[in-house]
PDB file of C-alpha atoms and ligand atoms in Angstrom:
ATOM      1  CA  UNK T   1       0.000   0.000   0.000  1.00 90.00           C
ATOM      2  CA  UNK T   2       1.330   3.447  -0.927  1.00 98.00           C
ATOM      3  CA  UNK T   3       1.992   5.984   1.824  1.00 98.00           C
ATOM      4  CA  UNK T   4       0.349   9.359   1.249  1.00 98.00           C
ATOM      5  CA  UNK T   5       1.127  12.858   2.546  1.00 99.00           C
ATOM      6  CA  UNK T   6      -1.442  15.594   1.937  1.00 99.00           C
ATOM      7  CA  UNK T   7      -0.147  19.179   2.145  1.00 99.00           C
ATOM      8  CA  UNK T   8      -3.277  21.275   2.709  1.00 98.00           C
ATOM      9  CA  UNK T   9      -4.727  24.727   3.403  1.00 98.00           C
ATOM     10  CA  UNK T  10      -7.916  23.162   4.751  1.00 98.00           C
ATOM     11  CA  UNK T  11     -10.375  24.616   3.082  1.00 97.00           C
ATOM     12  CA  UNK T  12     -13.620  22.994   1.816  1.00 98.00           C
ATOM     13  CA  UNK T  13     -12.174  21.167  -1.186  1.00 98.00           C
ATOM     14  CA  UNK T  14      -9.088  20.267   0.887  1.00 98.00           C
ATOM     15  CA  UNK T  15     -11.490  18.577   3.315  1.00 98.00           C
ATOM     16  CA  UNK T  16     -13.008  16.698   0.375  1.00 98.00           C
ATOM     17  CA  UNK T  17      -9.451  15.670  -0.560  1.00 99.00           C
ATOM     18  CA  UNK T  18      -8.963  14.232   2.949  1.00 99.00           C
ATOM     19  CA  UNK T  19     -12.259  12.349   2.632  1.00 98.00           C
ATOM     20  CA  UNK T  20     -11.261  10.983  -0.783  1.00 99.00           C
ATOM     21  CA  UNK T  21      -7.919   9.781   0.596  1.00 98.00           C
ATOM     22  CA  UNK T  22      -9.487   8.152   3.658  1.00 98.00           C
ATOM     23  CA  UNK T  23     -12.050   6.435   1.431  1.00 98.00           C
ATOM     24  CA  UNK T  24      -9.299   4.957  -0.772  1.00 98.00           C
ATOM     25  CA  UNK T  25      -7.944   1.504   0.123  1.00 98.00           C
ATOM     26  CA  UNK T  26      -4.947   1.939  -2.220  1.00 98.00           C
ATOM     27  CA  UNK T  27      -3.239   4.470   0.083  1.00 98.00           C
ATOM     28  CA  UNK T  28      -2.442   4.996   3.741  1.00 98.00           C
ATOM     29  CA  UNK T  29      -2.637   8.655   4.796  1.00 98.00           C
ATOM     30  CA  UNK T  30       0.487   8.839   6.987  1.00 98.00           C
ATOM     31  CA  UNK T  31       0.236  12.548   7.734  1.00 98.00           C
ATOM     32  CA  UNK T  32      -1.142  15.921   6.789  1.00 99.00           C
ATOM     33  CA  UNK T  33       1.267  18.824   6.503  1.00 99.00           C
ATOM     34  CA  UNK T  34      -0.390  22.151   7.107  1.00 98.00           C
ATOM     35  CA  UNK T  35      -0.017  25.247   5.012  1.00 98.00           C
ATOM     36  CA  UNK T  36      -1.782  28.641   4.767  1.00 98.00           C
ATOM     37  CA  UNK T  37      -4.074  29.970   2.034  1.00 98.00           C
ATOM     38  CA  UNK T  38      -7.822  29.390   2.314  1.00 98.00           C
ATOM     39  CA  UNK T  39      -7.284  29.815   6.068  1.00 98.00           C
ATOM     40  CA  UNK T  40      -4.338  30.461   8.370  1.00 98.00           C
ATOM     41  CA  UNK T  41      -1.918  27.608   9.069  1.00 98.00           C
ATOM     42  CA  UNK T  42      -3.329  27.310  12.594  1.00 98.00           C
ATOM     43  CA  UNK T  43      -6.966  27.098  11.460  1.00 98.00           C
ATOM     44  CA  UNK T  44      -6.043  24.640   8.721  1.00 98.00           C
ATOM     45  CA  UNK T  45      -4.302  22.258  11.123  1.00 98.00           C
ATOM     46  CA  UNK T  46      -7.209  22.615  13.563  1.00 98.00           C
ATOM     47  CA  UNK T  47      -9.531  21.561  10.722  1.00 98.00           C
ATOM     48  CA  UNK T  48      -7.271  18.643   9.723  1.00 98.00           C
ATOM     49  CA  UNK T  49      -7.492  17.151  13.212  1.00 98.00           C
ATOM     50  CA  UNK T  50     -11.233  17.773  13.554  1.00 98.00           C
ATOM     51  CA  UNK T  51     -12.033  16.323  10.149  1.00 98.00           C
ATOM     52  CA  UNK T  52      -9.870  13.194  10.506  1.00 98.00           C
ATOM     53  CA  UNK T  53     -11.511  12.592  13.912  1.00 98.00           C
ATOM     54  CA  UNK T  54     -14.978  12.945  12.382  1.00 98.00           C
ATOM     55  CA  UNK T  55     -14.089  10.480   9.615  1.00 98.00           C
ATOM     56  CA  UNK T  56     -12.938   7.929  12.217  1.00 98.00           C
ATOM     57  CA  UNK T  57      -9.202   8.288  11.563  1.00 98.00           C
ATOM     58  CA  UNK T  58      -7.757   9.639  14.798  1.00 98.00           C
ATOM     59  CA  UNK T  59      -4.449   7.990  13.902  1.00 98.00           C
ATOM     60  CA  UNK T  60      -3.658  10.570  11.182  1.00 98.00           C
ATOM     61  CA  UNK T  61      -1.183  13.154  12.536  1.00 98.00           C
ATOM     62  CA  UNK T  62      -1.132  16.808  11.444  1.00 99.00           C
ATOM     63  CA  UNK T  63       2.224  18.582  11.157  1.00 99.00           C
ATOM     64  CA  UNK T  64       2.209  22.393  10.997  1.00 98.00           C
ATOM     65  CA  UNK T  65       4.296  23.582   8.065  1.00 98.00           C
ATOM     66  CA  UNK T  66       5.395  27.112   7.223  1.00 98.00           C
ATOM     67  CA  UNK T  67       2.907  29.879   8.073  1.00 98.00           C
ATOM     68  CA  UNK T  68       3.484  32.237   5.139  1.00 98.00           C
ATOM     69  CA  UNK T  69       4.996  32.570   1.667  1.00 98.00           C
ATOM     70  CA  UNK T  70       8.741  32.130   1.187  1.00 98.00           C
ATOM     71  CA  UNK T  71       9.170  35.811   0.276  1.00 98.00           C
ATOM     72  CA  UNK T  72       6.922  37.233   3.026  1.00 98.00           C
ATOM     73  CA  UNK T  73       6.954  37.362   6.794  1.00 98.00           C
ATOM     74  CA  UNK T  74       3.238  37.143   7.479  1.00 98.00           C
ATOM     75  CA  UNK T  75      -0.026  35.926   6.012  1.00 98.00           C
ATOM     76  CA  UNK T  76      -3.597  37.190   6.103  1.00 98.00           C
ATOM     77  CA  UNK T  77      -6.631  35.386   4.715  1.00 98.00           C
ATOM     78  CA  UNK T  78      -7.982  37.188   1.646  1.00 96.00           C
ATOM     79  CA  UNK T  79     -11.652  38.259   1.820  1.00 97.00           C
ATOM     80  CA  UNK T  80     -12.393  36.152  -1.289  1.00 96.00           C
ATOM     81  CA  UNK T  81     -11.031  33.022   0.453  1.00 97.00           C
ATOM     82  CA  UNK T  82     -13.253  33.656   3.481  1.00 97.00           C
ATOM     83  CA  UNK T  83     -16.192  34.182   1.131  1.00 97.00           C
ATOM     84  CA  UNK T  84     -15.617  30.868  -0.667  1.00 97.00           C
ATOM     85  CA  UNK T  85     -14.590  28.677   2.294  1.00 98.00           C
ATOM     86  CA  UNK T  86     -16.170  30.503   5.248  1.00 98.00           C
ATOM     87  CA  UNK T  87     -14.305  32.032   8.196  1.00 97.00           C
ATOM     88  CA  UNK T  88     -13.658  28.589   9.692  1.00 98.00           C
ATOM     89  CA  UNK T  89     -12.605  27.128   6.328  1.00 98.00           C
ATOM     90  CA  UNK T  90     -15.341  24.487   6.327  1.00 98.00           C
ATOM     91  CA  UNK T  91     -18.241  26.650   5.195  1.00 98.00           C
ATOM     92  CA  UNK T  92     -19.305  27.482   8.770  1.00 98.00           C
ATOM     93  CA  UNK T  93     -20.447  23.864   9.105  1.00 98.00           C
ATOM     94  CA  UNK T  94     -20.457  22.571  12.668  1.00 95.00           C
ATOM     95  CA  UNK T  95     -17.695  20.174  13.637  1.00 97.00           C
ATOM     96  CA  UNK T  96     -16.388  19.206  17.074  1.00 98.00           C
ATOM     97  CA  UNK T  97     -12.800  20.337  17.702  1.00 98.00           C
ATOM     98  CA  UNK T  98     -10.350  17.486  18.138  1.00 98.00           C
ATOM     99  CA  UNK T  99      -8.934  16.791  21.586  1.00 98.00           C
ATOM    100  CA  UNK T 100      -5.650  15.943  19.822  1.00 98.00           C
ATOM    101  CA  UNK T 101      -2.757  18.366  19.424  1.00 98.00           C
ATOM    102  CA  UNK T 102      -0.771  19.052  16.244  1.00 98.00           C
ATOM    103  CA  UNK T 103       2.616  17.273  16.066  1.00 98.00           C
ATOM    104  CA  UNK T 104       5.692  19.114  17.319  1.00 98.00           C
ATOM    105  CA  UNK T 105       7.752  18.134  14.280  1.00 98.00           C
ATOM    106  CA  UNK T 106       7.488  20.740  11.515  1.00 98.00           C
ATOM    107  CA  UNK T 107       5.734  19.683   8.302  1.00 98.00           C
ATOM    108  CA  UNK T 108       8.843  20.404   6.234  1.00 98.00           C
ATOM    109  CA  UNK T 109      10.939  18.051   8.388  1.00 98.00           C
ATOM    110  CA  UNK T 110       8.203  15.427   8.231  1.00 98.00           C
ATOM    111  CA  UNK T 111       8.205  15.513   4.409  1.00 98.00           C
ATOM    112  CA  UNK T 112      11.997  15.009   4.405  1.00 98.00           C
ATOM    113  CA  UNK T 113      11.814  12.182   6.955  1.00 98.00           C
ATOM    114  CA  UNK T 114       8.993  10.428   5.078  1.00 98.00           C
ATOM    115  CA  UNK T 115      10.855  10.735   1.749  1.00 98.00           C
ATOM    116  CA  UNK T 116      13.894   8.996   3.263  1.00 98.00           C
ATOM    117  CA  UNK T 117      11.755   6.360   4.980  1.00 98.00           C
ATOM    118  CA  UNK T 118       9.393   5.425   2.148  1.00 98.00           C
ATOM    119  CA  UNK T 119      11.143   6.603  -1.045  1.00 97.00           C
ATOM    120  CA  UNK T 120       9.291   5.471  -4.152  1.00 97.00           C
ATOM    121  CA  UNK T 121       6.391   4.192  -2.031  1.00 98.00           C
ATOM    122  CA  UNK T 122       5.613   7.760  -1.000  1.00 98.00           C
ATOM    123  CA  UNK T 123       2.968   9.860  -2.743  1.00 98.00           C
ATOM    124  CA  UNK T 124       2.966  13.571  -1.945  1.00 98.00           C
ATOM    125  CA  UNK T 125      -0.044  15.709  -2.910  1.00 99.00           C
ATOM    126  CA  UNK T 126      -0.091  19.485  -2.378  1.00 99.00           C
ATOM    127  CA  UNK T 127      -3.396  21.308  -2.633  1.00 98.00           C
ATOM    128  CA  UNK T 128      -2.302  24.657  -1.217  1.00 98.00           C
ATOM    129  CA  UNK T 129       0.723  26.901  -1.858  1.00 98.00           C
ATOM    130  CA  UNK T 130       3.963  25.020  -2.627  1.00 98.00           C
ATOM    131  CA  UNK T 131       5.859  26.623   0.271  1.00 99.00           C
ATOM    132  CA  UNK T 132       6.472  23.437   2.300  1.00 99.00           C
ATOM    133  CA  UNK T 133       7.726  21.229  -0.535  1.00 98.00           C
ATOM    134  CA  UNK T 134       9.995  23.973  -1.887  1.00 98.00           C
ATOM    135  CA  UNK T 135      11.474  24.443   1.594  1.00 98.00           C
ATOM    136  CA  UNK T 136      11.928  20.676   1.969  1.00 98.00           C
ATOM    137  CA  UNK T 137      13.799  20.500  -1.367  1.00 98.00           C
ATOM    138  CA  UNK T 138      15.979  23.434  -0.335  1.00 98.00           C
ATOM    139  CA  UNK T 139      16.750  21.914   3.074  1.00 98.00           C
ATOM    140  CA  UNK T 140      17.522  18.449   1.696  1.00 98.00           C
ATOM    141  CA  UNK T 141      17.977  18.308  -2.109  1.00 98.00           C
ATOM    142  CA  UNK T 142      18.644  14.553  -1.875  1.00 97.00           C
ATOM    143  CA  UNK T 143      14.865  13.972  -1.630  1.00 98.00           C
ATOM    144  CA  UNK T 144      14.106  15.683  -4.960  1.00 97.00           C
ATOM    145  CA  UNK T 145      14.184  12.465  -6.919  1.00 95.00           C
ATOM    146  CA  UNK T 146      13.386  10.183  -4.021  1.00 97.00           C
ATOM    147  CA  UNK T 147       9.619  10.709  -3.678  1.00 98.00           C
ATOM    148  CA  UNK T 148       7.625   8.213  -5.765  1.00 96.00           C
ATOM    149  CA  UNK T 149       4.891  10.522  -7.010  1.00 97.00           C
ATOM    150  CA  UNK T 150       4.332  14.280  -6.637  1.00 98.00           C
ATOM    151  CA  UNK T 151       0.962  15.729  -7.635  1.00 98.00           C
ATOM    152  CA  UNK T 152      -0.099  19.315  -7.120  1.00 98.00           C
ATOM    153  CA  UNK T 153      -3.388  21.128  -7.464  1.00 98.00           C
ATOM    154  CA  UNK T 154      -2.511  24.525  -8.825  1.00 98.00           C
ATOM    155  CA  UNK T 155      -1.903  26.542 -11.931  1.00 98.00           C
ATOM    156  CA  UNK T 156      -3.714  27.012 -15.204  1.00 98.00           C
ATOM    157  CA  UNK T 157      -2.095  26.391 -18.581  1.00 98.00           C
ATOM    158  CA  UNK T 158      -4.864  26.332 -21.179  1.00 97.00           C
ATOM    159  CA  UNK T 159      -7.464  28.385 -19.302  1.00 98.00           C
ATOM    160  CA  UNK T 160      -7.465  31.664 -17.365  1.00 97.00           C
ATOM    161  CA  UNK T 161      -6.662  31.810 -13.680  1.00 97.00           C
ATOM    162  CA  UNK T 162      -9.130  32.348 -10.842  1.00 96.00           C
ATOM    163  CA  UNK T 163      -7.293  35.149  -9.007  1.00 95.00           C
ATOM    164  CA  UNK T 164      -6.374  37.070 -12.150  1.00 96.00           C
ATOM    165  CA  UNK T 165      -6.631  36.029 -15.810  1.00 96.00           C
ATOM    166  CA  UNK T 166      -3.058  34.625 -15.584  1.00 96.00           C
ATOM    167  CA  UNK T 167      -2.972  33.539 -11.928  1.00 97.00           C
ATOM    168  CA  UNK T 168      -4.406  30.554 -10.040  1.00 98.00           C
ATOM    169  CA  UNK T 169      -4.871  30.825  -6.240  1.00 98.00           C
ATOM    170  CA  UNK T 170      -2.348  28.233  -4.957  1.00 98.00           C
ATOM    171  CA  UNK T 171       0.461  29.399  -7.261  1.00 98.00           C
ATOM    172  CA  UNK T 172      -0.433  33.018  -6.565  1.00 98.00           C
ATOM    173  CA  UNK T 173       0.207  32.656  -2.825  1.00 98.00           C
ATOM    174  CA  UNK T 174       3.887  31.782  -3.338  1.00 98.00           C
ATOM    175  CA  UNK T 175       5.027  31.998  -6.983  1.00 98.00           C
ATOM    176  CA  UNK T 176       8.701  31.594  -6.004  1.00 98.00           C
ATOM    177  CA  UNK T 177       7.995  28.301  -4.225  1.00 99.00           C
ATOM    178  CA  UNK T 178       6.006  26.896  -7.161  1.00 98.00           C
ATOM    179  CA  UNK T 179       8.695  28.011  -9.600  1.00 98.00           C
ATOM    180  CA  UNK T 180      11.366  26.314  -7.490  1.00 98.00           C
ATOM    181  CA  UNK T 181       9.335  23.086  -7.521  1.00 98.00           C
ATOM    182  CA  UNK T 182       8.848  23.170 -11.319  1.00 98.00           C
ATOM    183  CA  UNK T 183      12.522  23.849 -11.906  1.00 98.00           C
ATOM    184  CA  UNK T 184      13.810  21.408  -9.277  1.00 98.00           C
ATOM    185  CA  UNK T 185      14.146  18.477 -11.652  1.00 97.00           C
ATOM    186  CA  UNK T 186      11.493  16.453  -9.794  1.00 98.00           C
ATOM    187  CA  UNK T 187       8.764  14.830 -11.858  1.00 98.00           C
ATOM    188  CA  UNK T 188       5.528  16.647 -10.984  1.00 98.00           C
ATOM    189  CA  UNK T 189       1.958  16.193 -12.182  1.00 98.00           C
ATOM    190  CA  UNK T 190       0.062  19.481 -12.321  1.00 99.00           C
ATOM    191  CA  UNK T 191      -3.687  19.193 -11.828  1.00 99.00           C
ATOM    192  CA  UNK T 192      -4.770  22.760 -12.531  1.00 98.00           C
ATOM    193  CA  UNK T 193      -7.894  24.679 -13.422  1.00 98.00           C
ATOM    194  CA  UNK T 194      -7.649  23.188 -16.948  1.00 98.00           C
ATOM    195  CA  UNK T 195      -9.252  20.054 -15.521  1.00 98.00           C
ATOM    196  CA  UNK T 196     -10.561  20.892 -12.052  1.00 98.00           C
ATOM    197  CA  UNK T 197     -13.162  23.263 -13.454  1.00 98.00           C
ATOM    198  CA  UNK T 198     -14.488  20.381 -15.532  1.00 98.00           C
ATOM    199  CA  UNK T 199     -15.202  18.280 -12.443  1.00 98.00           C
ATOM    200  CA  UNK T 200     -18.213  19.837 -10.756  1.00 98.00           C
ATOM    201  CA  UNK T 201     -20.502  18.924  -7.899  1.00 98.00           C
ATOM    202  CA  UNK T 202     -24.102  20.030  -7.375  1.00 98.00           C
ATOM    203  CA  UNK T 203     -26.684  19.813  -4.589  1.00 98.00           C
ATOM    204  CA  UNK T 204     -27.997  16.654  -6.266  1.00 98.00           C
ATOM    205  CA  UNK T 205     -24.870  14.855  -5.052  1.00 98.00           C
ATOM    206  CA  UNK T 206     -24.658  16.542  -1.642  1.00 98.00           C
ATOM    207  CA  UNK T 207     -28.253  15.407  -1.012  1.00 98.00           C
ATOM    208  CA  UNK T 208     -26.950  11.822  -1.244  1.00 98.00           C
ATOM    209  CA  UNK T 209     -24.645  12.591   1.705  1.00 98.00           C
ATOM    210  CA  UNK T 210     -27.544  14.125   3.629  1.00 98.00           C
ATOM    211  CA  UNK T 211     -29.607  11.004   2.956  1.00 98.00           C
ATOM    212  CA  UNK T 212     -26.994   8.887   4.752  1.00 98.00           C
ATOM    213  CA  UNK T 213     -28.219  10.373   8.062  1.00 98.00           C
ATOM    214  CA  UNK T 214     -24.762  10.216   9.620  1.00 98.00           C
ATOM    215  CA  UNK T 215     -22.732  12.958  11.321  1.00 98.00           C
ATOM    216  CA  UNK T 216     -20.105  12.879   8.574  1.00 98.00           C
ATOM    217  CA  UNK T 217     -22.765  12.900   5.831  1.00 98.00           C
ATOM    218  CA  UNK T 218     -24.512  15.950   7.339  1.00 98.00           C
ATOM    219  CA  UNK T 219     -21.210  17.758   7.820  1.00 98.00           C
ATOM    220  CA  UNK T 220     -20.079  17.090   4.239  1.00 98.00           C
ATOM    221  CA  UNK T 221     -23.414  18.224   2.832  1.00 98.00           C
ATOM    222  CA  UNK T 222     -23.591  21.419   4.945  1.00 98.00           C
ATOM    223  CA  UNK T 223     -19.973  22.311   4.142  1.00 98.00           C
ATOM    224  CA  UNK T 224     -20.175  21.608   0.427  1.00 98.00           C
ATOM    225  CA  UNK T 225     -23.536  23.343  -0.037  1.00 98.00           C
ATOM    226  CA  UNK T 226     -21.854  26.510   1.287  1.00 98.00           C
ATOM    227  CA  UNK T 227     -19.156  26.080  -1.391  1.00 98.00           C
ATOM    228  CA  UNK T 228     -21.766  25.470  -4.094  1.00 98.00           C
ATOM    229  CA  UNK T 229     -23.601  28.660  -3.049  1.00 98.00           C
ATOM    230  CA  UNK T 230     -20.320  30.630  -3.236  1.00 98.00           C
ATOM    231  CA  UNK T 231     -19.650  29.254  -6.725  1.00 97.00           C
ATOM    232  CA  UNK T 232     -23.208  30.141  -7.794  1.00 97.00           C
ATOM    233  CA  UNK T 233     -22.340  33.761  -6.960  1.00 97.00           C
ATOM    234  CA  UNK T 234     -18.787  33.914  -8.340  1.00 94.00           C
ATOM    235  CA  UNK T 235     -19.010  31.534 -11.322  1.00 94.00           C
ATOM    236  CA  UNK T 236     -22.709  30.858 -12.081  1.00 96.00           C
ATOM    237  CA  UNK T 237     -21.891  29.683 -15.613  1.00 95.00           C
ATOM    238  CA  UNK T 238     -20.281  26.497 -14.215  1.00 96.00           C
ATOM    239  CA  UNK T 239     -23.461  25.137 -12.636  1.00 95.00           C
ATOM    240  CA  UNK T 240     -21.639  23.613  -9.652  1.00 97.00           C
ATOM    241  CA  UNK T 241     -18.496  23.845  -7.539  1.00 98.00           C
ATOM    242  CA  UNK T 242     -15.016  22.879  -8.750  1.00 98.00           C
ATOM    243  CA  UNK T 243     -13.626  19.683  -7.195  1.00 98.00           C
ATOM    244  CA  UNK T 244     -10.032  20.950  -7.352  1.00 98.00           C
ATOM    245  CA  UNK T 245      -8.283  19.238  -4.462  1.00 98.00           C
ATOM    246  CA  UNK T 246      -9.975  15.819  -4.444  1.00 98.00           C
ATOM    247  CA  UNK T 247      -9.191  15.496  -8.172  1.00 99.00           C
ATOM    248  CA  UNK T 248      -5.479  15.847  -7.359  1.00 99.00           C
ATOM    249  CA  UNK T 249      -5.752  12.999  -4.832  1.00 99.00           C
ATOM    250  CA  UNK T 250      -7.719  10.878  -7.295  1.00 99.00           C
ATOM    251  CA  UNK T 251      -5.056  11.408  -9.966  1.00 98.00           C
ATOM    252  CA  UNK T 252      -2.280  10.487  -7.535  1.00 98.00           C
ATOM    253  CA  UNK T 253      -4.072   7.182  -6.937  1.00 98.00           C
ATOM    254  CA  UNK T 254      -5.156   6.591 -10.548  1.00 98.00           C
ATOM    255  CA  UNK T 255      -3.267   8.616 -13.188  1.00 98.00           C
ATOM    256  CA  UNK T 256      -5.443   7.122 -15.946  1.00 98.00           C
ATOM    257  CA  UNK T 257      -8.170   9.617 -14.961  1.00 98.00           C
ATOM    258  CA  UNK T 258      -6.329  12.360 -16.873  1.00 98.00           C
ATOM    259  CA  UNK T 259      -4.494  12.959 -20.107  1.00 98.00           C
ATOM    260  CA  UNK T 260      -1.359  15.063 -19.843  1.00 98.00           C
ATOM    261  CA  UNK T 261       1.002  17.257 -21.785  1.00 98.00           C
ATOM    262  CA  UNK T 262       4.681  17.134 -20.901  1.00 98.00           C
ATOM    263  CA  UNK T 263       6.062  20.651 -20.363  1.00 98.00           C
ATOM    264  CA  UNK T 264       9.103  22.119 -18.634  1.00 98.00           C
ATOM    265  CA  UNK T 265       7.063  24.588 -16.636  1.00 98.00           C
ATOM    266  CA  UNK T 266       8.066  27.755 -14.869  1.00 98.00           C
ATOM    267  CA  UNK T 267       6.189  30.457 -13.001  1.00 98.00           C
ATOM    268  CA  UNK T 268       6.493  34.092 -14.052  1.00 98.00           C
ATOM    269  CA  UNK T 269       7.893  36.018 -11.098  1.00 98.00           C
ATOM    270  CA  UNK T 270       7.756  39.538 -12.528  1.00 98.00           C
ATOM    271  CA  UNK T 271       4.755  41.756 -13.076  1.00 97.00           C
ATOM    272  CA  UNK T 272       2.561  42.137 -15.013  1.00 97.00           C
ATOM    273  CA  UNK T 273       2.196  38.340 -15.318  1.00 98.00           C
ATOM    274  CA  UNK T 274       3.529  37.351 -11.871  1.00 98.00           C
ATOM    275  CA  UNK T 275       2.086  33.953 -10.927  1.00 98.00           C
ATOM    276  CA  UNK T 276       1.495  32.676 -14.475  1.00 98.00           C
ATOM    277  CA  UNK T 277       2.319  29.002 -15.118  1.00 98.00           C
ATOM    278  CA  UNK T 278       3.929  28.771 -18.544  1.00 98.00           C
ATOM    279  CA  UNK T 279       6.481  26.718 -20.495  1.00 98.00           C
ATOM    280  CA  UNK T 280      10.111  27.649 -19.818  1.00 98.00           C
ATOM    281  CA  UNK T 281      11.640  28.837 -23.120  1.00 97.00           C
ATOM    282  CA  UNK T 282      15.125  27.998 -21.844  1.00 97.00           C
ATOM    283  CA  UNK T 283      14.181  24.352 -21.364  1.00 97.00           C
ATOM    284  CA  UNK T 284      11.974  24.039 -24.453  1.00 97.00           C
ATOM    285  CA  UNK T 285      14.382  21.681 -26.185  1.00 97.00           C
ATOM    286  CA  UNK T 286      15.212  19.520 -23.167  1.00 97.00           C
ATOM    287  CA  UNK T 287      14.175  15.994 -24.126  1.00 95.00           C
ATOM    288  CA  UNK T 288      13.010  15.266 -20.583  1.00 96.00           C
ATOM    289  CA  UNK T 289       9.854  17.119 -19.572  1.00 98.00           C
ATOM    290  CA  UNK T 290       9.582  17.377 -15.798  1.00 98.00           C
ATOM    291  CA  UNK T 291       5.946  18.439 -15.456  1.00 98.00           C
ATOM    292  CA  UNK T 292       2.993  16.518 -16.764  1.00 98.00           C
ATOM    293  CA  UNK T 293       0.178  19.055 -17.054  1.00 98.00           C
ATOM    294  CA  UNK T 294      -3.332  17.590 -16.915  1.00 98.00           C
ATOM    295  CA  UNK T 295      -5.234  18.837 -19.972  1.00 98.00           C
ATOM    296  CA  UNK T 296      -8.048  16.288 -20.119  1.00 98.00           C
ATOM    297  CA  UNK T 297     -10.071  14.420 -17.495  1.00 98.00           C
ATOM    298  CA  UNK T 298     -12.535  11.547 -17.506  1.00 98.00           C
ATOM    299  CA  UNK T 299     -15.030  13.534 -15.465  1.00 98.00           C
ATOM    300  CA  UNK T 300     -17.769  10.890 -15.335  1.00 98.00           C
ATOM    301  CA  UNK T 301     -15.418   8.232 -14.007  1.00 98.00           C
ATOM    302  CA  UNK T 302     -13.910  10.678 -11.520  1.00 98.00           C
ATOM    303  CA  UNK T 303     -17.320  11.730 -10.216  1.00 98.00           C
ATOM    304  CA  UNK T 304     -18.320   8.107  -9.822  1.00 98.00           C
ATOM    305  CA  UNK T 305     -15.124   7.346  -7.846  1.00 98.00           C
ATOM    306  CA  UNK T 306     -15.540  10.547  -5.832  1.00 98.00           C
ATOM    307  CA  UNK T 307     -19.101   9.783  -4.752  1.00 98.00           C
ATOM    308  CA  UNK T 308     -18.427   6.067  -4.190  1.00 98.00           C
ATOM    309  CA  UNK T 309     -15.373   6.586  -2.005  1.00 98.00           C
ATOM    310  CA  UNK T 310     -16.611   9.551   0.030  1.00 98.00           C
ATOM    311  CA  UNK T 311     -20.131   8.219   0.539  1.00 98.00           C
ATOM    312  CA  UNK T 312     -18.660   4.848   1.568  1.00 98.00           C
ATOM    313  CA  UNK T 313     -16.583   6.596   4.215  1.00 98.00           C
ATOM    314  CA  UNK T 314     -19.363   8.903   5.406  1.00 98.00           C
ATOM    315  CA  UNK T 315     -21.913   6.081   5.639  1.00 98.00           C
ATOM    316  CA  UNK T 316     -20.104   4.626   8.647  1.00 94.00           C
ATOM    317  CA  UNK T 317     -19.282   7.735  10.687  1.00 94.00           C
TER     318      UNK T 317
HETATM  319  C1  BDR P   1      -7.327  26.123  -5.153  1.00 75.66           C
HETATM  320  O1  BDR P   1      -7.371  27.286  -4.331  1.00 75.66           O
HETATM  321  C2  BDR P   1      -7.994  26.994  -3.100  1.00 75.66           C
HETATM  322  O2  BDR P   1      -8.943  27.964  -2.798  1.00 75.66           O
HETATM  323  C3  BDR P   1      -8.659  25.660  -3.256  1.00 75.66           C
HETATM  324  O3  BDR P   1      -8.665  24.955  -2.024  1.00 75.66           O
HETATM  325  C4  BDR P   1      -7.839  24.981  -4.310  1.00 75.66           C
HETATM  326  O4  BDR P   1      -6.749  24.299  -3.729  1.00 75.66           O
HETATM  327  C5  BDR P   1      -8.122  26.377  -6.417  1.00 75.66           C
HETATM  328  O5  BDR P   1      -7.552  27.404  -7.171  1.00 75.66           O
HETATM  329 CA1   CA P   2      -6.625  23.973  -1.302  1.00 75.66          CA
END
């Protein structure tokens, strides 16, 4: 069984990513590393512990990572993030706080330790800013080619961004960190807006969670309905909410869900296009492409897996 680390800014769709992972027998979630973005680092880690408790997985530890971008010394939640995810990050849905404490080991150190321990059996999925993984690579470059599978949710190659026409939210938080990851030499799969805005959820599906009549089912439905309402205001043309983060987990488990384009990616660091994910002209002719960018997705199969796995988990807790 593969070992999985989720690096999250938990967040509504990050919570759905946790649920997807816990509903997947192919992987063991060995830890969550916390980052900032949708919420503060502290709130995100609080949510990680509460959510894993609710889903009956009190054994999953949460490691606080770095609290702000690599080029900044503080972080504040943007009003748009609070609008989409709620002040508590889980759409103001009610959830009991966990009696557990976050781990003392920093998330960056945990990533390094896990890479050395599990090597190619380790899957790392980031669904927030890339600050922790970039710091881990900087601290210990020997892990760059040691991790079995690195998948990120972030970026937009063939479509516009969601923060600005050229900027997606996770990359936008720390463009330097994402650029360092793309240029590190590690093989990375990028699951960006190109595909995550094709995988949508509606209240028809959340009603199925409500119909389970379990605590987890009610929580998932309340939380996700909040997200769907936010999407109805900000992107009514979609007709649902984007399943960004759980798609990244699904792809890490089953890469056949997507079709990809090999590109040596970089992130623009200068204005006016700061935060744009784009091919690196200087590496255009390198025969080895280090990023596989998802450009197509089998959305029906993904949605079926998504509902099957998460409903299976929520039915029992
Ligand atoms: C990404 O930004 C965050 O708001 C979501 O959780 C997702 O990871 C989408 O751009
Ligand atoms: Ca996220």
